[in-house]
XYZ file of C-alpha atoms in Angstrom:
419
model
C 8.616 -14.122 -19.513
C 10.777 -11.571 -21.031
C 11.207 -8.383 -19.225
C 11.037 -6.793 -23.065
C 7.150 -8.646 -23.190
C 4.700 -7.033 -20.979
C 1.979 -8.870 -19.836
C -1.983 -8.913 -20.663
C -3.970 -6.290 -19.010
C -6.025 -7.669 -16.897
C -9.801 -6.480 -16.212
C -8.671 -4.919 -12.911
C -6.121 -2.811 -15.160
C -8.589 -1.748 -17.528
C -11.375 -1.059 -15.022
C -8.348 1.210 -13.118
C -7.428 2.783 -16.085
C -10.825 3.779 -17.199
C -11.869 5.087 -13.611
C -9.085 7.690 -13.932
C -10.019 9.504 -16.736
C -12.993 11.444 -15.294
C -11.371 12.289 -11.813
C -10.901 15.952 -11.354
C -8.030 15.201 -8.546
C -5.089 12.741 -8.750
C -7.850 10.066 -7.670
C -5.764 7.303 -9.390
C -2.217 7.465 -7.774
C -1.436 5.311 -4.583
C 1.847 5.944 -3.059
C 3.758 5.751 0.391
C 5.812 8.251 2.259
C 8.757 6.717 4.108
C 10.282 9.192 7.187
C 14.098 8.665 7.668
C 16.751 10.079 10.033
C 20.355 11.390 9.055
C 21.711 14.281 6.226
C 19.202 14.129 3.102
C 20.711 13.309 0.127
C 21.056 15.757 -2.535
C 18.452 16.033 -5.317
C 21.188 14.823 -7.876
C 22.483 12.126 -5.895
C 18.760 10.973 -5.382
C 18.071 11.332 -9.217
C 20.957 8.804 -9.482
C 19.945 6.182 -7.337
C 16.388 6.557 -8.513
C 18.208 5.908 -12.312
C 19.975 3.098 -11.281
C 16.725 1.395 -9.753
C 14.562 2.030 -12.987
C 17.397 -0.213 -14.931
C 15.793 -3.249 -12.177
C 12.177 -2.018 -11.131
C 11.204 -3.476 -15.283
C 7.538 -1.308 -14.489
C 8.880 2.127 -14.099
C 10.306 1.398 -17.919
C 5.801 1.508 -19.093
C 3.373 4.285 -18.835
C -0.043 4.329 -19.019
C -1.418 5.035 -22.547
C -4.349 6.890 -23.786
C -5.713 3.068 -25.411
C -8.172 1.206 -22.745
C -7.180 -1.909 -24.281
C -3.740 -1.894 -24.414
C -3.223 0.247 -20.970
C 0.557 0.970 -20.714
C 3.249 0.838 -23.018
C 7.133 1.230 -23.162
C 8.141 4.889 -22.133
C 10.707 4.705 -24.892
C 13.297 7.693 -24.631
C 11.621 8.601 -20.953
C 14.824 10.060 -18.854
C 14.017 8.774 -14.858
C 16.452 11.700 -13.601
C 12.612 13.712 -14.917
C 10.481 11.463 -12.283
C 12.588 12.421 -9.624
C 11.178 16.193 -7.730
C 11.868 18.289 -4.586
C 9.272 19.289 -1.667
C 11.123 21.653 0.315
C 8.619 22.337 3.553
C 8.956 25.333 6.047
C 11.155 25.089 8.589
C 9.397 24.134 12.283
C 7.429 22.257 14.023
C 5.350 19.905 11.429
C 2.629 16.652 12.153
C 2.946 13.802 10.314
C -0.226 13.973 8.520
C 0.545 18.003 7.019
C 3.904 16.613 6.001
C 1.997 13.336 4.602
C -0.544 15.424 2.916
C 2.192 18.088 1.359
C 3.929 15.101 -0.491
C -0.423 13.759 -1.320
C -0.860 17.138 -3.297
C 2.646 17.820 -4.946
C 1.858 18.009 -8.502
C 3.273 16.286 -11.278
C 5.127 17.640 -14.137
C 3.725 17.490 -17.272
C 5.202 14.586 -19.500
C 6.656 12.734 -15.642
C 2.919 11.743 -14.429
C 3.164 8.072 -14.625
C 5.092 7.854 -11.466
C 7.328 9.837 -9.350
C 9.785 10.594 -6.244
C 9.834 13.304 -3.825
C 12.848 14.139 -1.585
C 10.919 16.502 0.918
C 13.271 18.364 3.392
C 13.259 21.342 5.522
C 10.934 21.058 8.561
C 13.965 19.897 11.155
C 16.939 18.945 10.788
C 18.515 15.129 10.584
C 15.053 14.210 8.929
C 13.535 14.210 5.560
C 10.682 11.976 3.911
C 10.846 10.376 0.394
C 7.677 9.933 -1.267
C 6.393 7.476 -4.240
C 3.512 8.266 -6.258
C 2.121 5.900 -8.753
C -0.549 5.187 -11.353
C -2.998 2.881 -10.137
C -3.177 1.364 -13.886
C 0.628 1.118 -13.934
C 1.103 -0.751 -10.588
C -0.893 -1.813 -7.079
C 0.204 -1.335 -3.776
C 2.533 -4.040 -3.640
C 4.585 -3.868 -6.836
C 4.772 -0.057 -6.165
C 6.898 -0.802 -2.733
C 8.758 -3.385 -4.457
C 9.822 -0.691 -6.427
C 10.663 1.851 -3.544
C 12.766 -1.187 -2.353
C 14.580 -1.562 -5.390
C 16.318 1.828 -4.644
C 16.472 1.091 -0.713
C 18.373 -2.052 -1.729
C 21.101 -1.986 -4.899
C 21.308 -4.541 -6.162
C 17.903 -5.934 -5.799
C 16.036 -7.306 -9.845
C 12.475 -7.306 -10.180
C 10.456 -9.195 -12.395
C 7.914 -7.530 -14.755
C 5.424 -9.630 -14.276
C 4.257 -13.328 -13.257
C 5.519 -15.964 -15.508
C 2.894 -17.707 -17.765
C 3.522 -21.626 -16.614
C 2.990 -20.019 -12.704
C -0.239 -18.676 -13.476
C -3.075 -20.876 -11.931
C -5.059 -23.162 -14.213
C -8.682 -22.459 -15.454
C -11.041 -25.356 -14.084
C -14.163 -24.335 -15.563
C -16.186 -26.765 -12.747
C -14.075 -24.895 -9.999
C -14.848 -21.568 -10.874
C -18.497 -22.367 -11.807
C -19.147 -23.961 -8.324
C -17.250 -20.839 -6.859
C -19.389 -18.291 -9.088
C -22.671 -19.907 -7.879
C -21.489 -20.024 -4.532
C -20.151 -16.340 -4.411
C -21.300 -13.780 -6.999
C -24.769 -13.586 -6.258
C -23.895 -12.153 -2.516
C -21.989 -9.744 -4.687
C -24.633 -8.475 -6.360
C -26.743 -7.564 -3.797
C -26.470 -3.247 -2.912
C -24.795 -2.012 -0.104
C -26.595 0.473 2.700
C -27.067 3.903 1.592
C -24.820 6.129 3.446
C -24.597 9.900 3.971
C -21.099 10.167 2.276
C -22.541 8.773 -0.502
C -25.473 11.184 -1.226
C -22.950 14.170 -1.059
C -21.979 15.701 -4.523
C -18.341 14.839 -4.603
C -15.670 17.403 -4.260
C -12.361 18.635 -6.662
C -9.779 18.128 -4.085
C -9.028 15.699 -1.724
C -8.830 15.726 2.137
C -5.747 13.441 3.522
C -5.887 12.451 7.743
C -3.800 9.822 9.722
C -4.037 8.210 12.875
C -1.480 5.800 14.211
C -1.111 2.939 17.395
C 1.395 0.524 18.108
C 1.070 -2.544 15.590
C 0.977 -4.539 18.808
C -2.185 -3.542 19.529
C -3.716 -5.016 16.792
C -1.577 -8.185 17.159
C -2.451 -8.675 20.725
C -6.741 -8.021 19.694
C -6.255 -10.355 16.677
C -5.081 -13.155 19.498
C -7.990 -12.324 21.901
C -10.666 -11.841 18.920
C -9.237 -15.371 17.505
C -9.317 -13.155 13.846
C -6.843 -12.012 11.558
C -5.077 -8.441 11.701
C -6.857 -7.466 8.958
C -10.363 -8.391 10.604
C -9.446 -6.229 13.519
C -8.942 -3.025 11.539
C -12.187 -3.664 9.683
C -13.576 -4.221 12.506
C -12.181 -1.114 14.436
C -13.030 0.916 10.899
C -16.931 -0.038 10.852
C -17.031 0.989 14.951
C -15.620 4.595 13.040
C -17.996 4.353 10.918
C -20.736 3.648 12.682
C -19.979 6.891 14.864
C -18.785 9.074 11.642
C -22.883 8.732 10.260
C -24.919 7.654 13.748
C -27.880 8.774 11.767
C -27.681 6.388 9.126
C -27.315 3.294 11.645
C -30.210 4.381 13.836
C -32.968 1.856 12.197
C -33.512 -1.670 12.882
C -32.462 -3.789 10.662
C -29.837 -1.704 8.778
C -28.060 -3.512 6.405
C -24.017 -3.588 6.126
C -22.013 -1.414 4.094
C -19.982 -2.984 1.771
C -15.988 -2.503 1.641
C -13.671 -3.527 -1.579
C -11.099 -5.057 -0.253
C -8.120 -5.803 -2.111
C -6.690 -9.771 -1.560
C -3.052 -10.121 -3.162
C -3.517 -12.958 -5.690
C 0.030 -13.542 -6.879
C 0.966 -17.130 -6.885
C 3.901 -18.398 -4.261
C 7.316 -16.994 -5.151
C 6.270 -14.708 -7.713
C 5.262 -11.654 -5.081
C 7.445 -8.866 -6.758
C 5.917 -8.636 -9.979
C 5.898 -5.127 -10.998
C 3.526 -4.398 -13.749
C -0.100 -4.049 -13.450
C -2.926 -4.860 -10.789
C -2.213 -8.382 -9.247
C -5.514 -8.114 -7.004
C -8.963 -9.846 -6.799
C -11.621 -8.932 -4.175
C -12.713 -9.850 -0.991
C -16.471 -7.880 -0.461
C -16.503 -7.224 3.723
C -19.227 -6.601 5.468
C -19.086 -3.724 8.035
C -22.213 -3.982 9.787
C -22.031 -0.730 11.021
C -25.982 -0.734 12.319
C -24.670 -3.193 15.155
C -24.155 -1.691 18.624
C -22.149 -4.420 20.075
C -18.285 -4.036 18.839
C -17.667 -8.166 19.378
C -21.107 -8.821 17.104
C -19.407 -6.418 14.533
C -16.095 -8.455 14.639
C -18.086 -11.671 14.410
C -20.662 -10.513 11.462
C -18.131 -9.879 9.379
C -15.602 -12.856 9.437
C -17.415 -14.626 6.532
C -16.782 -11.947 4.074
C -12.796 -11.476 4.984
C -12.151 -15.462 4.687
C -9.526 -15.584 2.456
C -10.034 -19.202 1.644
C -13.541 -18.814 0.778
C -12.544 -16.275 -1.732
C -11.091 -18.938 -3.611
C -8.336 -16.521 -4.887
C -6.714 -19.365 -7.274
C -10.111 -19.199 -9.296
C -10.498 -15.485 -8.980
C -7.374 -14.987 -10.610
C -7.800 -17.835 -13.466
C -11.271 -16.628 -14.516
C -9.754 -13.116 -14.798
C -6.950 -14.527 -17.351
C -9.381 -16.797 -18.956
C -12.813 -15.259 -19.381
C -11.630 -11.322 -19.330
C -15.001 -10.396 -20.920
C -17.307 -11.615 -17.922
C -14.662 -10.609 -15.713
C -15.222 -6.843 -16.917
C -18.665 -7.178 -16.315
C -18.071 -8.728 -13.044
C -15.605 -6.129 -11.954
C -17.932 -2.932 -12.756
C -20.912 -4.348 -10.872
C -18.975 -5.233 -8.073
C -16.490 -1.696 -7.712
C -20.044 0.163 -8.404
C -20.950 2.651 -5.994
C -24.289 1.580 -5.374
C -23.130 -2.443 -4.625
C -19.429 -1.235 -2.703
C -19.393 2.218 -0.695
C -16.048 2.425 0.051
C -12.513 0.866 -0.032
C -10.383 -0.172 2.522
C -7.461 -2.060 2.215
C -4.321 -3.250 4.197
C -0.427 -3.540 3.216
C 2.036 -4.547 5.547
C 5.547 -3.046 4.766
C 7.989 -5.097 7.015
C 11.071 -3.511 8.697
C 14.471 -2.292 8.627
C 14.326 -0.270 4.958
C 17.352 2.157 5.016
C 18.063 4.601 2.070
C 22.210 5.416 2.273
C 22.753 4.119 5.191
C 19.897 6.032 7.019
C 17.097 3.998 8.576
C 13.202 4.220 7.686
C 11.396 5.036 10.811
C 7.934 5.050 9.512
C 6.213 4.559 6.571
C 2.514 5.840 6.051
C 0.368 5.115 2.307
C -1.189 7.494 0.437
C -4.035 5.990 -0.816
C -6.047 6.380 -3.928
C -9.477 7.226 -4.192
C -11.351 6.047 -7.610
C -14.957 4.244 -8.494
C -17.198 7.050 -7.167
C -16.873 6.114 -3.413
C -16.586 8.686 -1.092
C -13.584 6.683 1.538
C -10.820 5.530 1.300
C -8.904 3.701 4.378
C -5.256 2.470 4.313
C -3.742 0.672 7.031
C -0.122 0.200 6.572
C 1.940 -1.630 9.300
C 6.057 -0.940 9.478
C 8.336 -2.084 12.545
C 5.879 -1.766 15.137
C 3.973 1.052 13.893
C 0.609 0.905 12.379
C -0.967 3.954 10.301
C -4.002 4.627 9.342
C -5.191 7.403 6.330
C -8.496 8.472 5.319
C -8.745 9.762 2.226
C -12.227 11.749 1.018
C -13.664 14.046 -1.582
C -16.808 14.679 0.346
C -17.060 17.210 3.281
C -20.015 16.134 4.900
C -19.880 14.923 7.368
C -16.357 15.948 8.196
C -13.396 13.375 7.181
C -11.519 15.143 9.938
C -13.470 13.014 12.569
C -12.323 9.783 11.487
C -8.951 9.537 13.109
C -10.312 10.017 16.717
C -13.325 8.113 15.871
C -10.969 5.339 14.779
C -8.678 5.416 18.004
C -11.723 5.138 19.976
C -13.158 1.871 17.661
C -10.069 0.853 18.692
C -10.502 1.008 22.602
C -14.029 0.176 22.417
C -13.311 -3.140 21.064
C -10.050 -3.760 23.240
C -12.542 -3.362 26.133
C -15.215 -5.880 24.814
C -12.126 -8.510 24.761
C -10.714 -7.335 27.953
C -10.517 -10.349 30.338
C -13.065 -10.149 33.039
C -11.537 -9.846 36.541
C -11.861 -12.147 38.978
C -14.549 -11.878 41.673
């Protein structure tokens, strides 16, 4: 595909772009905010690198339009030097999560709001942050840090998008058996939470929590599950003990999480432009007392082969009408209370020489839902962020209710001494 050709939006896309429009915060941006050790560069010398990456990160050439259908367009004439911002923070002693939140709330300048950079500085000496924010419509998780690579490695040329001979082929018998198979699960509602039934807020509330990405590595082994299952797992033991009251009946149903599966085919994961995603629906059955039953329950929904993501993606290309349908019912409030999702970063990132030490998302919160929970794993450390527009009950919670999920479910895998 020509880098000059941008590709089809894609349901996903429009459904993103559409969800934006009514949000009274900056709902719609996902981002990241890398922490680095040595001399910051200066905010001109950062403009130019971030410059020289737009010429190879094809993406951050678009911007989303005002035109549902068509969803971005060329930025023709847009200078990147204007994308590129400074966040100088008091000098002291700062946490992660106020510096984290600082670069969540910067604001965009008018005419740069597509995407952006932040060189934040000033809270101690030999370290400085550099944050990414994006438009959901514009880019997912995934082709965002592809981008923040592009300027972490020169050189590095990104594709705009997948290439139309690697897409997957439509098998009408495939995706009819998988349909039948799948969608009418996804139809039924999800529990009725507190979070849910409070009137949602202007601004957004931003908390972290962090463990050694061992950890979860050395559960995932006991558990027999996936790294991903754990922190579901771990996040609907939070849950549970966020809203005890909603969990107290027998026979409470689960609450469903949207959980974004990568669906780009083999070789082609650096595509830039638009939402490469399709959905996994997990079950958190929060109502269950017994942390290994709450592991267990919810396997089924986070089998990535049973999503059949081949045929997700394919009936999205092919059949974009029923996919819209398909994609409002699912991201609906009332059928998917909140979304977590999961993005592994991998190591050794340096930006002039100086080394990334941790990187933590900042994730976006759109549909309606109350919650949104990003785990990000870099090196060996894992982060978690809550992000919320509700204030009952108190977002603030999460991160030690999380952290002791987290030990309550190392302990129910905990080998049993011998007698």
């Amino acid at each position: 595909m020509s880098r000059a050709t941008p590709p089809r939006p894609s349901p996903v896309d429009r459904h993103l772009h559409r969800a934006t429009r009514a949000l009274p915060h900056h709902g719609g941006y996902l981002g990241f905010l890398a922490f680095l050790e040595g001399r910051p560069p200066g905010i001109d010398e950062l403009r130019d690198v971030v410059a020289d990456a737009v010429t190879r990160v094809p993406a951050w050439r678009y911007r989303v339009c005002g035109d549902n259908r068509r969803v971005w367009e060329p930025a023709h004439g847009q200078d990147p030097r204007g994308h590129v911002h400074e966040l100088r923070l008091p000098e002291g002693p700062a946490t992660l999560e106020g510096i984290a939140r600082a670069a969540y709330e910067a604001p965009f300048p008018e005419g740069a709001d597509n995407w952006g950079v932040w060189l934040v500085t000033g809270w101690a000496p030999g370290r400085y942050a550099l944050a990414c924010r994006v438009h959901h419509a514009l880019q997912d998780g995934l082709g965002a840090m592809a981008g923040v690579g592009a300027f972490m490695l020169p050189g590095l040329e990104l594709p705009l998008s997948v290439p139309p001979d690697a897409e997957p082929p439509f098998r009408l018998a495939g995706t009819a058996r998988w349909a039948a198979r799948t969608l009418p699960a996804l139809l039924r509602p999800t529990a009725r939470w507190t979070p849910a039934r409070q009137e949602a807020g202007t601004t957004r509330t931003l908390h972290l929590t962090s463990c050694g990405t061992e950890r979860l590595k050395a559960l995932a082994r006991a558990a027999d599950a996936s790294l991903n299952q754990v922190y579901l797992a771990v996040t609907a033991g939070a849950l549970r003990a966020w809203t005890p009251q909603d969990w107290s009946a027998r026979g409470a149903g689960p609450l469903h999480a949207f959980v974004p599966a990568e669906s780009r085919p083999p070789g082609h994961g650096s595509a830039t432009l638009g939402n490469h995603l399709v959905a996994l629906r997990a079950e958190l059955h929060c109502g269950e007392p017994d942390p290994r039953r709450r592991l267990d329950r919810m396997r089924e929904s986070t089998d990535r082969r049973g999503a059949q993501i081949p045929h997700q993606r394919a009936a999205l290309r092919a059949l974009p009408r029923v996919a819209d349908l398909a994609t409002r019912c699912l991201l609906h409030p009332s059928r998917t209370a909140l979304l977590t999702t999961n993005v592994p970063l991998g190591a050794g990132l340096l930006l002039n020489g100086d080394p990334v030490r941790q990187i933590v998302g900042l994730p976006p919160l759109l549909f309606g839902q109350p919650l949104t929970v990003l785990l990000t794993t870099y090196e060996e450390q894992a982060t978690v962020c809550f992000t919320s527009d509700r204030g009952d009950p108190d977002p603030g919670r999460l991160p030690q209710l999380w952290q002791s999920a987290l030990t309550e479910l190392e302990e129910a895998y905990a080998p049993v001494p011998p007698r």
